[in-house]
Amino acid sequence: AQTVTQSQPEMSVQEAETVTLSCTYDTSESDYYLFWYKQPPSRQMILVIRQEAYKQQNATENRFSVNFQKAAKSFSLKISDSQLGDAAMYFCAYRAEAYSNYQLIWGAGTKLIIKP
Amino acid sequence: GAGVSQSPRYKVAKRGQDVALRCDPISGHVSLFWYQQALGQGPEFLTYFQNEAQLDKSGLPSDRFFAERPEGSVSTLKIQRTQQEDSAVYLCASSLAGTGTDTQYFGPGTRLTVL
């Protein structure tokens, strides 16, 4: 069974600095997708960035980028120039390509604190 | 509507009561998912619909949980004889076509508290 592990329950960073959130996963599949979602306090889950496993190039969305290491089954999120609005729970999620239901399998989350 | 909506946003139930949670997906979205998120945890899959067909209900924790999407749009998650361990946020998500590349868009969730 696929699993997703986020080993950092909480991270803090100074405003305008860079922070990296870690995620590892376990799967025997070769085709899959990886996601980072953001969940602000009392607000809904929002997709931050997505990576297709067949793509070697790391995904980038403005200040957000990933370091995808397929062989190591690692998928970290780098946030540059951290802003107060980045404070939230961040969840790493996995979805297989091979199955028909496309459910997301989630990590336990990392709480990101931004220090002004 | 512009996004996925869920109602009620908060629900308090006494142990043993039945509850019904509603999800309105984005118009035209084929796929609909329900997840359960316990406090301080990541979401866990409950069930999946493609149009009105419930293709996977393997995540439903017991036969007290039942979900339906009769017309392929609005979905209802029903929990019978609620227990304290059912207390959680119930998230609904929809996606356009149900293919592997689709993004799942989430609603704000319903926070269920069972006393």
XYZ file of N, CA and C in Angstrom:
693
model
N 0.850 -1.198 0.000
C 0.000 0.000 0.000
C 0.881 1.243 0.000
N 0.365 2.261 -0.653
C 1.126 3.510 -0.716
C 1.007 4.261 0.598
N 2.102 4.888 0.983
C 2.103 5.731 2.182
C 2.836 7.030 1.890
N 2.468 8.055 2.633
C 3.109 9.360 2.522
C 3.529 9.800 3.926
N 4.765 10.238 4.064
C 5.289 10.614 5.375
C 5.810 12.052 5.351
N 5.325 12.833 6.282
C 5.865 14.178 6.495
C 6.449 14.179 7.906
N 7.755 14.276 7.999
C 8.433 14.079 9.276
C 8.553 15.333 10.124
N 8.112 16.463 9.574
C 8.219 17.735 10.301
C 6.820 18.183 10.721
N 6.432 17.990 11.962
C 5.093 18.430 12.379
C 4.947 19.946 12.306
N 6.054 20.673 12.532
C 5.987 22.130 12.544
C 7.313 22.703 12.066
N 7.197 23.780 11.290
C 8.382 24.498 10.826
C 8.104 25.987 10.986
N 9.160 26.747 11.283
C 8.989 28.189 11.335
C 10.089 28.853 10.511
N 9.748 30.006 9.955
C 10.685 30.733 9.099
C 10.447 32.221 9.263
N 11.513 32.965 9.117
C 11.390 34.420 9.169
C 10.799 34.906 7.855
N 9.951 35.901 7.956
C 9.370 36.506 6.755
C 10.482 36.889 5.778
N 10.252 36.600 4.492
C 11.178 36.891 3.389
C 12.284 35.843 3.236
N 12.388 34.907 4.188
C 13.383 33.851 4.069
C 12.810 32.670 3.292
N 13.656 31.669 3.102
C 13.278 30.464 2.366
C 13.140 29.289 3.324
N 12.149 28.453 3.069
C 11.921 27.279 3.909
C 11.637 26.078 3.015
N 12.066 24.907 3.484
C 11.827 23.668 2.744
C 11.073 22.674 3.616
N 9.980 22.168 3.085
C 9.171 21.164 3.778
C 9.434 19.807 3.142
N 9.592 18.798 3.977
C 9.972 17.479 3.492
C 8.783 16.544 3.330
N 8.897 15.642 2.375
C 7.875 14.623 2.156
C 8.551 13.409 1.528
N 8.280 12.249 2.063
C 8.712 11.011 1.424
C 7.493 10.129 1.233
N 7.580 9.219 0.291
C 6.446 8.356 -0.007
C 6.945 6.971 -0.371
N 6.051 6.043 -0.322
C 6.397 4.670 -0.650
C 5.373 4.140 -1.646
N 5.852 3.624 -2.748
C 4.984 3.057 -3.759
C 5.787 2.098 -4.621
N 5.087 1.153 -5.201
C 5.713 0.249 -6.163
C 5.325 0.621 -7.589
N 4.501 1.669 -7.719
C 4.062 2.113 -9.029
C 5.150 2.955 -9.701
N 5.101 3.009 -11.015
C 6.053 3.843 -11.744
C 5.408 5.134 -12.238
N 4.092 5.103 -12.390
C 3.371 6.288 -12.845
C 2.464 6.786 -11.728
N 2.642 8.034 -11.353
C 1.839 8.594 -10.269
C 1.998 10.107 -10.281
N 1.259 10.745 -9.397
C 1.295 12.196 -9.267
C 1.513 12.552 -7.798
N 2.193 13.650 -7.610
C 2.446 14.148 -6.256
C 1.961 15.584 -6.150
N 1.443 15.932 -5.002
C 0.832 17.246 -4.808
C 1.265 17.833 -3.469
N 1.296 19.151 -3.435
C 1.345 19.886 -2.178
C 0.087 20.736 -2.108
N -0.634 20.560 -0.996
C -1.825 21.356 -0.722
C -1.560 22.204 0.512
N -2.215 23.357 0.530
C -2.125 24.295 1.645
C -3.503 24.400 2.280
N -3.557 24.357 3.608
C -4.823 24.491 4.330
C -4.669 25.569 5.383
N -5.068 26.816 5.048
C -5.011 27.894 6.049
C -5.969 27.587 7.196
N -5.770 28.210 8.352
C -6.660 27.966 9.489
C -8.122 28.218 9.128
N -8.951 27.238 9.366
C -10.399 27.337 9.139
C -10.758 27.658 7.693
N -9.874 27.356 6.795
C -10.167 27.606 5.382
C -9.913 26.347 4.566
N -10.339 26.386 3.327
C -10.310 25.145 2.571
C -8.956 24.832 1.966
N -8.807 23.586 1.620
C -7.590 23.044 1.040
C -7.387 23.637 -0.365
N -6.185 24.105 -0.616
C -5.883 24.721 -1.905
C -4.649 24.046 -2.496
N -4.709 23.712 -3.770
C -3.555 23.114 -4.438
C -2.443 24.154 -4.604
N -1.238 23.800 -4.184
C -0.084 24.681 -4.321
C 0.701 24.341 -5.575
N 0.999 23.053 -5.732
C 1.852 22.640 -6.841
C 1.673 21.155 -7.085
N 1.916 20.731 -8.321
C 1.718 19.344 -8.718
C 2.914 18.873 -9.545
N 3.248 17.600 -9.376
C 4.367 17.007 -10.123
C 3.941 15.670 -10.697
N 4.156 15.491 -11.993
C 3.929 14.189 -12.610
C 5.215 13.382 -12.508
N 5.111 12.123 -12.108
C 6.306 11.315 -11.852
C 7.134 11.073 -13.103
N 6.499 11.109 -14.284
C 7.250 10.837 -15.513
C 8.069 12.040 -15.964
N 7.828 13.180 -15.342
C 8.568 14.383 -15.705
C 9.817 14.512 -14.825
N 10.948 14.673 -15.448
C 12.179 14.834 -14.688
C 12.341 16.257 -14.155
N 11.755 17.206 -14.885
C 11.909 18.599 -14.484
C 11.045 18.889 -13.267
N 11.626 19.563 -12.292
C 10.894 19.919 -11.091
C 9.864 21.011 -11.384
N 8.672 20.853 -10.808
C 7.614 21.837 -11.011
C 7.914 23.117 -10.235
N 7.468 24.230 -10.800
C 7.642 25.545 -10.179
C 6.374 26.357 -10.385
N 5.942 27.040 -9.329
C 4.803 27.956 -9.383
C 5.170 29.193 -8.583
N 5.660 30.194 -9.290
C 6.034 31.462 -8.651
C 7.053 31.204 -7.536
N 6.690 31.481 -6.283
C 7.644 31.337 -5.171
C 7.753 29.888 -4.667
N 6.953 29.010 -5.242
C 6.911 27.624 -4.783
C 7.596 26.721 -5.811
N 8.459 25.861 -5.327
C 9.102 24.903 -6.213
C 9.291 23.593 -5.463
N 9.475 22.522 -6.214
C 9.667 21.221 -5.594
C 11.021 20.658 -5.989
N 11.508 19.767 -5.121
C 12.681 18.963 -5.426
C 12.204 17.517 -5.444
N 11.986 16.993 -6.647
C 11.442 15.657 -6.822
C 12.595 14.700 -7.105
N 12.799 13.764 -6.216
C 13.832 12.744 -6.357
C 13.140 11.385 -6.434
N 12.889 10.918 -7.664
C 12.069 9.711 -7.840
C 12.717 8.477 -7.236
N 13.998 8.317 -7.435
C 14.673 7.124 -6.924
C 14.648 7.093 -5.392
N 14.768 8.252 -4.797
C 14.752 8.350 -3.336
C 13.336 8.447 -2.789
N 12.356 8.576 -3.667
C 10.943 8.741 -3.283
C 10.800 9.905 -2.313
N 11.331 11.030 -2.758
C 11.317 12.246 -1.963
C 10.709 13.374 -2.771
N 9.949 14.225 -2.102
C 9.209 15.290 -2.806
C 9.100 16.476 -1.855
N 10.118 17.320 -1.825
C 10.126 18.444 -0.884
C 9.610 19.712 -1.557
N 9.078 20.592 -0.745
C 8.520 21.863 -1.207
C 9.382 22.996 -0.682
N 9.828 23.849 -1.577
C 10.600 25.022 -1.200
C 9.745 26.259 -1.412
N 9.654 27.066 -0.366
C 8.932 28.338 -0.439
C 9.961 29.451 -0.299
N 10.083 30.255 -1.330
C 11.037 31.373 -1.325
C 10.323 32.654 -0.925
N 11.091 33.580 -0.339
C 10.523 34.882 0.024
C 9.219 34.702 0.807
N 9.292 33.972 1.898
C 8.095 33.637 2.673
C 7.296 34.877 3.057
N 5.997 34.748 2.959
C 5.091 35.843 3.297
C 4.146 35.404 4.418
N 3.605 36.390 5.124
C 2.712 36.073 6.248
C 1.530 35.217 5.796
N 1.083 35.442 4.584
C -0.041 34.675 4.056
C 0.291 33.225 3.749
N 1.560 32.863 3.853
C 1.941 31.465 3.630
C 1.696 30.607 4.861
N 1.423 31.226 5.989
C 1.185 30.470 7.223
C -0.026 29.559 7.052
N 0.182 28.269 7.268
C -0.886 27.282 7.039
C -0.361 25.899 7.368
N -1.252 24.917 7.300
C -0.837 23.515 7.268
C -0.550 23.164 5.818
N 0.544 22.456 5.603
C 0.894 22.009 4.264
C 0.866 20.485 4.237
N 0.130 19.960 3.267
C -0.017 18.522 3.135
C 0.584 18.062 1.814
N 1.329 16.982 1.903
C 1.846 16.296 0.738
C 0.876 15.164 0.416
N 0.596 14.957 -0.856
C -0.358 13.914 -1.230
C 0.112 13.176 -2.472
N -0.296 11.938 -2.565
C 0.092 11.032 -3.664
C -1.166 10.503 -4.335
N -1.072 10.358 -5.652
C -2.172 9.696 -6.352
C -1.604 8.793 -7.422
N -2.064 7.569 -7.439
C -1.584 6.623 -8.440
C -2.259 6.883 -9.771
N -1.598 6.521 -10.844
C -2.197 6.595 -12.163
C -2.945 5.326 -12.497
N -2.524 4.225 -11.866
C -2.989 2.907 -12.302
C -4.405 2.566 -11.854
N -4.897 3.221 -10.851
C -6.203 2.848 -10.330
C -7.292 3.702 -10.942
N -8.514 3.275 -10.773
C -9.620 3.976 -11.416
C -10.259 5.031 -10.543
N -9.899 5.085 -9.284
C -10.642 6.009 -8.426
C -9.888 7.290 -8.111
N -8.593 7.299 -8.312
C -7.796 8.517 -8.184
C -7.905 9.165 -6.813
N -8.073 8.384 -5.772
C -8.078 8.962 -4.432
C -6.690 9.492 -4.100
N -6.665 10.538 -3.297
C -5.417 11.076 -2.794
C -5.049 10.387 -1.491
N -3.768 10.073 -1.352
C -3.228 9.529 -0.105
C -2.355 10.608 0.509
N -2.619 10.929 1.767
C -2.078 12.135 2.365
C -1.055 11.860 3.457
N -0.130 12.805 3.603
C 0.706 12.829 4.785
C -0.026 13.497 5.941
N 0.624 13.522 7.100
C -0.004 14.071 8.308
C 0.055 15.592 8.375
N 0.853 16.196 7.504
C 0.890 17.648 7.451
C 2.050 18.265 8.203
N 2.431 19.458 7.776
C 3.440 20.282 8.455
C 2.836 21.662 8.675
N 2.867 22.095 9.919
C 2.367 23.437 10.229
C 3.489 24.437 9.995
N 3.251 25.397 9.108
C 4.262 26.409 8.797
C 3.913 27.706 9.493
N 4.856 28.194 10.281
C 4.705 29.453 11.007
C 5.640 30.471 10.380
N 5.105 31.650 10.091
C 5.905 32.728 9.524
C 6.122 33.781 10.604
N 7.353 34.068 10.909
C 7.687 35.063 11.923
C 7.882 36.424 11.258
N 7.153 37.440 11.700
C 7.282 38.760 11.068
C 8.587 39.453 11.446
N -21.879 27.403 -9.206
C -21.150 28.293 -8.328
C -19.671 28.286 -8.653
N -18.923 29.147 -7.983
C -17.518 29.316 -8.277
C -16.666 28.184 -7.724
N -17.116 27.556 -6.656
C -16.308 26.516 -6.037
C -17.184 25.446 -5.440
N -16.532 24.523 -4.727
C -17.247 23.464 -4.032
C -17.820 24.035 -2.735
N -19.086 23.778 -2.504
C -19.686 24.241 -1.255
C -20.187 23.053 -0.447
N -20.159 23.218 0.865
C -20.599 22.172 1.772
C -21.495 22.783 2.842
N -22.471 22.006 3.248
C -23.344 22.464 4.318
C -23.798 21.280 5.165
N -24.006 21.511 6.466
C -23.665 22.739 7.180
C -22.161 22.855 7.366
N -21.674 23.991 7.756
C -20.254 24.138 8.035
C -19.898 23.509 9.371
N -20.819 23.569 10.304
C -20.613 22.983 11.628
C -21.857 22.201 12.011
N -21.634 21.050 12.635
C -22.751 20.224 13.075
C -22.385 19.599 14.410
N -23.255 19.789 15.379
C -23.092 19.136 16.679
C -24.206 18.126 16.811
N -23.838 16.897 17.112
C -24.827 15.837 17.244
C -24.621 15.104 18.568
N -25.713 14.655 19.102
C -25.610 13.797 20.282
C -25.338 12.373 19.813
N -24.584 11.656 20.600
C -24.263 10.272 20.257
C -25.541 9.495 19.980
N -25.561 8.825 18.857
C -26.730 8.035 18.481
C -27.624 8.711 17.457
N -27.425 10.004 17.245
C -28.229 10.712 16.248
C -27.708 10.431 14.840
N -28.589 10.598 13.869
C -28.210 10.503 12.463
C -27.902 11.905 11.943
N -26.910 12.009 11.053
C -26.587 13.296 10.445
C -26.464 13.138 8.937
N -26.690 14.237 8.224
C -26.546 14.254 6.762
C -25.728 15.472 6.380
N -24.679 15.249 5.640
C -23.767 16.308 5.211
C -23.879 16.445 3.693
N -23.973 17.690 3.244
C -24.227 17.936 1.831
C -23.009 18.525 1.148
N -22.825 18.140 -0.113
C -21.739 18.677 -0.935
C -22.286 19.104 -2.285
N -22.023 20.347 -2.672
C -22.351 20.840 -3.996
C -21.044 21.003 -4.775
N -20.775 20.143 -5.731
C -19.500 20.236 -6.457
C -19.536 21.375 -7.465
N -18.401 21.626 -8.064
C -18.331 22.602 -9.147
C -19.167 22.074 -10.311
N -19.954 22.950 -10.903
C -20.847 22.542 -11.979
C -20.070 21.874 -13.116
N -20.554 20.712 -13.526
C -19.912 20.011 -14.632
C -18.828 19.045 -14.232
N -18.460 19.044 -12.977
C -17.419 18.120 -12.521
C -17.992 16.710 -12.404
N -17.285 15.780 -13.019
C -17.750 14.402 -13.088
C -17.457 13.652 -11.788
N -16.250 13.890 -11.245
C -15.799 13.108 -10.101
C -16.041 13.851 -8.798
N -16.395 13.074 -7.779
C -16.632 13.645 -6.453
C -16.069 12.697 -5.411
N -15.366 13.280 -4.448
C -14.697 12.516 -3.408
C -15.142 13.017 -2.037
N -15.213 12.101 -1.087
C -15.379 12.447 0.318
C -14.146 11.972 1.082
N -13.651 12.864 1.968
C -12.526 12.544 2.842
C -12.916 12.881 4.276
N -12.297 12.176 5.208
C -12.475 12.457 6.639
C -11.150 12.946 7.190
N -11.157 14.068 7.903
C -9.928 14.629 8.449
C -10.072 14.770 9.959
N -9.402 13.895 10.685
C -9.385 14.002 12.143
C -8.486 15.165 12.553
N -8.702 15.661 13.751
C -7.966 16.818 14.247
C -6.456 16.566 14.201
N -5.734 17.463 13.552
C -4.283 17.353 13.497
C -3.753 16.292 12.556
N -4.601 15.771 11.709
C -4.205 14.708 10.781
C -4.450 15.111 9.338
N -3.896 14.345 8.436
C -4.216 14.525 7.031
C -5.543 13.853 6.711
N -6.158 14.258 5.627
C -7.433 13.635 5.236
C -7.262 12.157 4.906
N -8.343 11.415 5.083
C -8.375 10.015 4.682
C -9.567 9.798 3.769
N -9.324 9.047 2.714
C -10.344 8.788 1.704
C -11.509 8.004 2.278
N -12.712 8.420 1.901
C -13.910 7.679 2.277
C -14.544 6.991 1.077
N -14.888 7.809 0.055
C -15.606 7.243 -1.073
C -15.471 8.128 -2.287
N -15.782 7.554 -3.464
C -15.597 8.241 -4.748
C -16.767 7.960 -5.672
N -17.233 9.018 -6.333
C -18.293 8.912 -7.335
C -17.771 9.404 -8.680
N -18.212 8.712 -9.712
C -18.064 9.228 -11.067
C -19.479 9.357 -11.600
N -19.890 10.603 -11.809
C -21.313 10.899 -12.054
C -22.134 10.320 -10.889
N -23.155 9.540 -11.176
C -23.982 9.017 -10.078
C -23.493 7.681 -9.548
N -22.489 7.124 -10.193
C -21.997 5.807 -9.800
C -20.957 5.909 -8.692
N -21.178 5.160 -7.644
C -20.217 5.093 -6.542
C -19.216 3.994 -6.871
N -18.047 4.391 -7.349
C -17.074 3.429 -7.851
C -16.186 2.844 -6.753
N -16.081 3.541 -5.657
C -15.210 3.043 -4.585
C -15.749 3.535 -3.254
N -16.058 2.625 -2.369
C -16.486 3.008 -1.017
C -15.639 2.286 0.021
N -14.435 1.947 -0.381
C -13.575 1.149 0.481
C -13.124 1.876 1.735
N -13.181 3.203 1.734
C -12.733 3.965 2.889
C -13.797 4.219 3.938
N -15.030 3.889 3.657
C -16.096 4.101 4.646
C -15.810 3.228 5.858
N -15.748 3.818 7.050
C -15.263 3.072 8.220
C -16.218 2.014 8.741
N -17.492 2.155 8.485
C -18.448 1.148 8.955
C -19.716 1.251 8.135
N -20.631 0.312 8.357
C -21.894 0.355 7.614
C -22.824 1.442 8.136
N -22.368 2.209 9.117
C -23.160 3.374 9.549
C -22.991 4.549 8.583
N -21.983 4.468 7.736
C -21.685 5.541 6.785
C -22.259 5.164 5.423
N -22.938 6.135 4.844
C -23.574 5.903 3.552
C -23.484 7.186 2.726
N -23.139 7.076 1.452
C -23.058 8.250 0.591
C -23.839 8.014 -0.678
N -24.379 9.082 -1.215
C -25.125 8.975 -2.460
C -24.941 10.232 -3.296
N -25.169 10.076 -4.588
C -25.098 11.182 -5.549
C -26.084 10.846 -6.665
N -27.353 10.889 -6.363
C -28.374 10.284 -7.238
C -28.478 10.872 -8.643
N -28.192 12.154 -8.802
C -28.322 12.769 -10.118
C -26.969 13.187 -10.679
N -25.916 12.701 -10.062
C -24.594 13.000 -10.574
C -24.104 14.399 -10.283
N -24.763 15.082 -9.360
C -24.320 16.425 -8.997
C -24.131 16.498 -7.482
N -25.142 16.956 -6.771
C -25.068 17.066 -5.315
C -24.881 15.681 -4.689
N -24.074 15.663 -3.635
C -23.851 14.416 -2.918
C -24.161 14.614 -1.441
N -24.616 13.543 -0.819
C -24.899 13.566 0.611
C -24.162 12.421 1.285
N -23.492 12.738 2.355
C -22.856 11.728 3.208
C -23.709 11.617 4.474
N -24.188 10.426 4.729
C -25.051 10.205 5.884
C -24.334 9.308 6.885
N -24.416 9.695 8.128
C -23.842 8.887 9.207
C -24.971 8.553 10.168
N -25.198 7.262 10.346
C -26.268 6.815 11.239
C -25.680 6.504 12.623
N -26.492 6.727 13.624
C -26.114 6.367 15.006
C -24.703 6.849 15.309
N -24.500 8.158 15.220
C -23.162 8.739 15.358
C -22.494 8.335 16.666
N -21.185 8.163 16.585
C -20.336 7.829 17.726
C -19.306 8.944 17.909
N -18.712 9.016 19.084
C -17.728 10.073 19.338
C -16.554 9.991 18.378
N -16.183 8.803 17.961
C -15.043 8.669 17.047
C -15.348 9.187 15.642
N -16.619 9.524 15.388
C -16.978 10.108 14.094
C -16.666 11.601 14.058
N -16.328 12.183 15.179
C -16.001 13.614 15.225
C -14.785 13.880 14.342
N -14.960 14.773 13.388
C -13.909 15.065 12.404
C -14.426 16.149 11.473
N -13.546 16.608 10.585
C -13.969 17.459 9.482
C -14.158 16.570 8.264
N -15.295 16.702 7.624
C -15.599 15.915 6.434
C -15.446 16.833 5.219
N -14.505 16.467 4.359
C -14.166 17.257 3.192
C -14.744 16.626 1.945
N -15.249 17.458 1.085
C -15.720 17.029 -0.227
C -14.827 17.672 -1.276
N -14.516 16.938 -2.320
C -13.712 17.468 -3.421
C -14.329 17.031 -4.739
N -14.174 17.858 -5.765
C -14.639 17.460 -7.085
C -13.534 17.712 -8.103
N -13.584 16.953 -9.183
C -12.649 17.176 -10.282
C -13.388 17.025 -11.593
N -12.807 17.588 -12.643
C -13.533 17.756 -13.895
C -13.889 16.436 -14.561
N -12.904 15.617 -14.825
C -13.171 14.458 -15.675
C -12.779 13.145 -15.038
N -12.161 13.181 -13.888
C -11.822 11.928 -13.234
C -10.599 11.245 -13.778
N -9.820 11.933 -14.584
C -8.585 11.327 -15.081
C -7.449 11.603 -14.108
N -6.348 10.910 -14.307
C -5.254 11.020 -13.365
C -4.644 12.390 -13.254
N -4.765 13.215 -14.311
C -4.123 14.527 -14.272
C -5.003 15.583 -13.616
N -6.225 15.233 -13.300
C -7.149 16.226 -12.771
C -6.763 16.754 -11.406
N -7.038 18.026 -11.185
C -6.898 18.625 -9.868
C -8.196 18.432 -9.104
N -8.086 18.045 -7.846
C -9.262 17.973 -6.988
C -9.422 19.306 -6.268
N -10.609 19.871 -6.382
C -10.941 21.140 -5.728
C -11.786 20.833 -4.494
N -11.378 21.422 -3.394
C -11.996 21.090 -2.116
C -12.990 22.136 -1.642
N -14.013 21.660 -0.939
C -14.906 22.540 -0.224
C -14.335 22.914 1.129
N -15.031 23.756 1.877
C -14.529 24.210 3.173
C -14.649 23.177 4.273
N -15.413 22.117 4.002
C -15.560 21.059 4.991
C -16.728 21.286 5.936
N -17.178 20.194 6.526
C -18.168 20.232 7.610
C -17.499 19.673 8.856
N -17.469 20.480 9.892
C -16.885 20.015 11.165
C -17.980 19.380 11.991
N -17.875 18.075 12.183
C -18.858 17.319 12.962
C -18.303 17.055 14.356
N -19.084 17.428 15.346
C -18.735 17.142 16.745
C -19.836 16.277 17.332
N -19.445 15.116 17.822
C -20.413 14.202 18.435
C -20.192 14.196 19.939
N -21.224 14.574 20.658
C -21.116 14.678 22.116
C -21.582 13.404 22.803
